[in-house]
């Protein structure tokens, strides 16, 4: 059963990291208008 939780935990970490990255990039892009990457 431990073999099932290992990839699942890794997947959750990747998803959370992606969400944090997007939120951080959005907050950073909103603060500094020098970013030419506006989405």
CSV table of C-alpha atoms in Angstrom, one decimal:
chain,number,residue,atom,x,y,z
A,1,UNK,CA,0.0,0.0,0.0
A,2,UNK,CA,3.0,2.3,0.6
A,3,UNK,CA,3.8,2.0,-3.1
A,4,UNK,CA,0.5,3.7,-4.0
A,5,UNK,CA,1.0,6.6,-1.6
A,6,UNK,CA,4.5,7.5,-2.9
A,7,UNK,CA,3.5,8.6,-6.5
A,8,UNK,CA,0.3,10.1,-5.2
A,9,UNK,CA,2.2,12.3,-2.7
A,10,UNK,CA,4.6,13.3,-5.5
A,11,UNK,CA,1.6,14.2,-7.7
A,12,UNK,CA,0.1,16.3,-5.0
A,13,UNK,CA,3.4,18.1,-4.4
A,14,UNK,CA,3.7,18.9,-8.1
A,15,UNK,CA,0.1,20.2,-8.3
A,16,UNK,CA,0.5,22.4,-5.2
A,17,UNK,CA,3.9,23.7,-6.5
A,18,UNK,CA,2.2,24.6,-9.8
A,19,UNK,CA,-0.6,26.5,-8.1
A,20,UNK,CA,1.9,28.3,-5.9
A,21,UNK,CA,4.1,29.2,-8.9
A,22,UNK,CA,1.1,30.6,-10.9
A,23,UNK,CA,-0.2,32.6,-7.9
A,24,UNK,CA,3.3,33.9,-7.1
A,25,UNK,CA,3.9,34.9,-10.8
A,26,UNK,CA,0.5,36.6,-11.0
A,27,UNK,CA,1.1,38.5,-7.8
A,28,UNK,CA,4.7,39.4,-8.9
A,29,UNK,CA,3.5,40.4,-12.4
A,30,UNK,CA,0.8,42.6,-10.9
A,31,UNK,CA,3.3,44.4,-8.6
A,32,UNK,CA,5.9,45.1,-11.3
A,33,UNK,CA,4.7,46.5,-14.6
A,34,UNK,CA,8.1,45.8,-16.2
A,35,UNK,CA,6.9,42.3,-17.1
A,36,UNK,CA,6.1,42.0,-20.8
A,37,UNK,CA,4.5,38.6,-20.1
A,38,UNK,CA,0.9,39.7,-19.4
A,39,UNK,CA,-1.7,37.0,-19.5
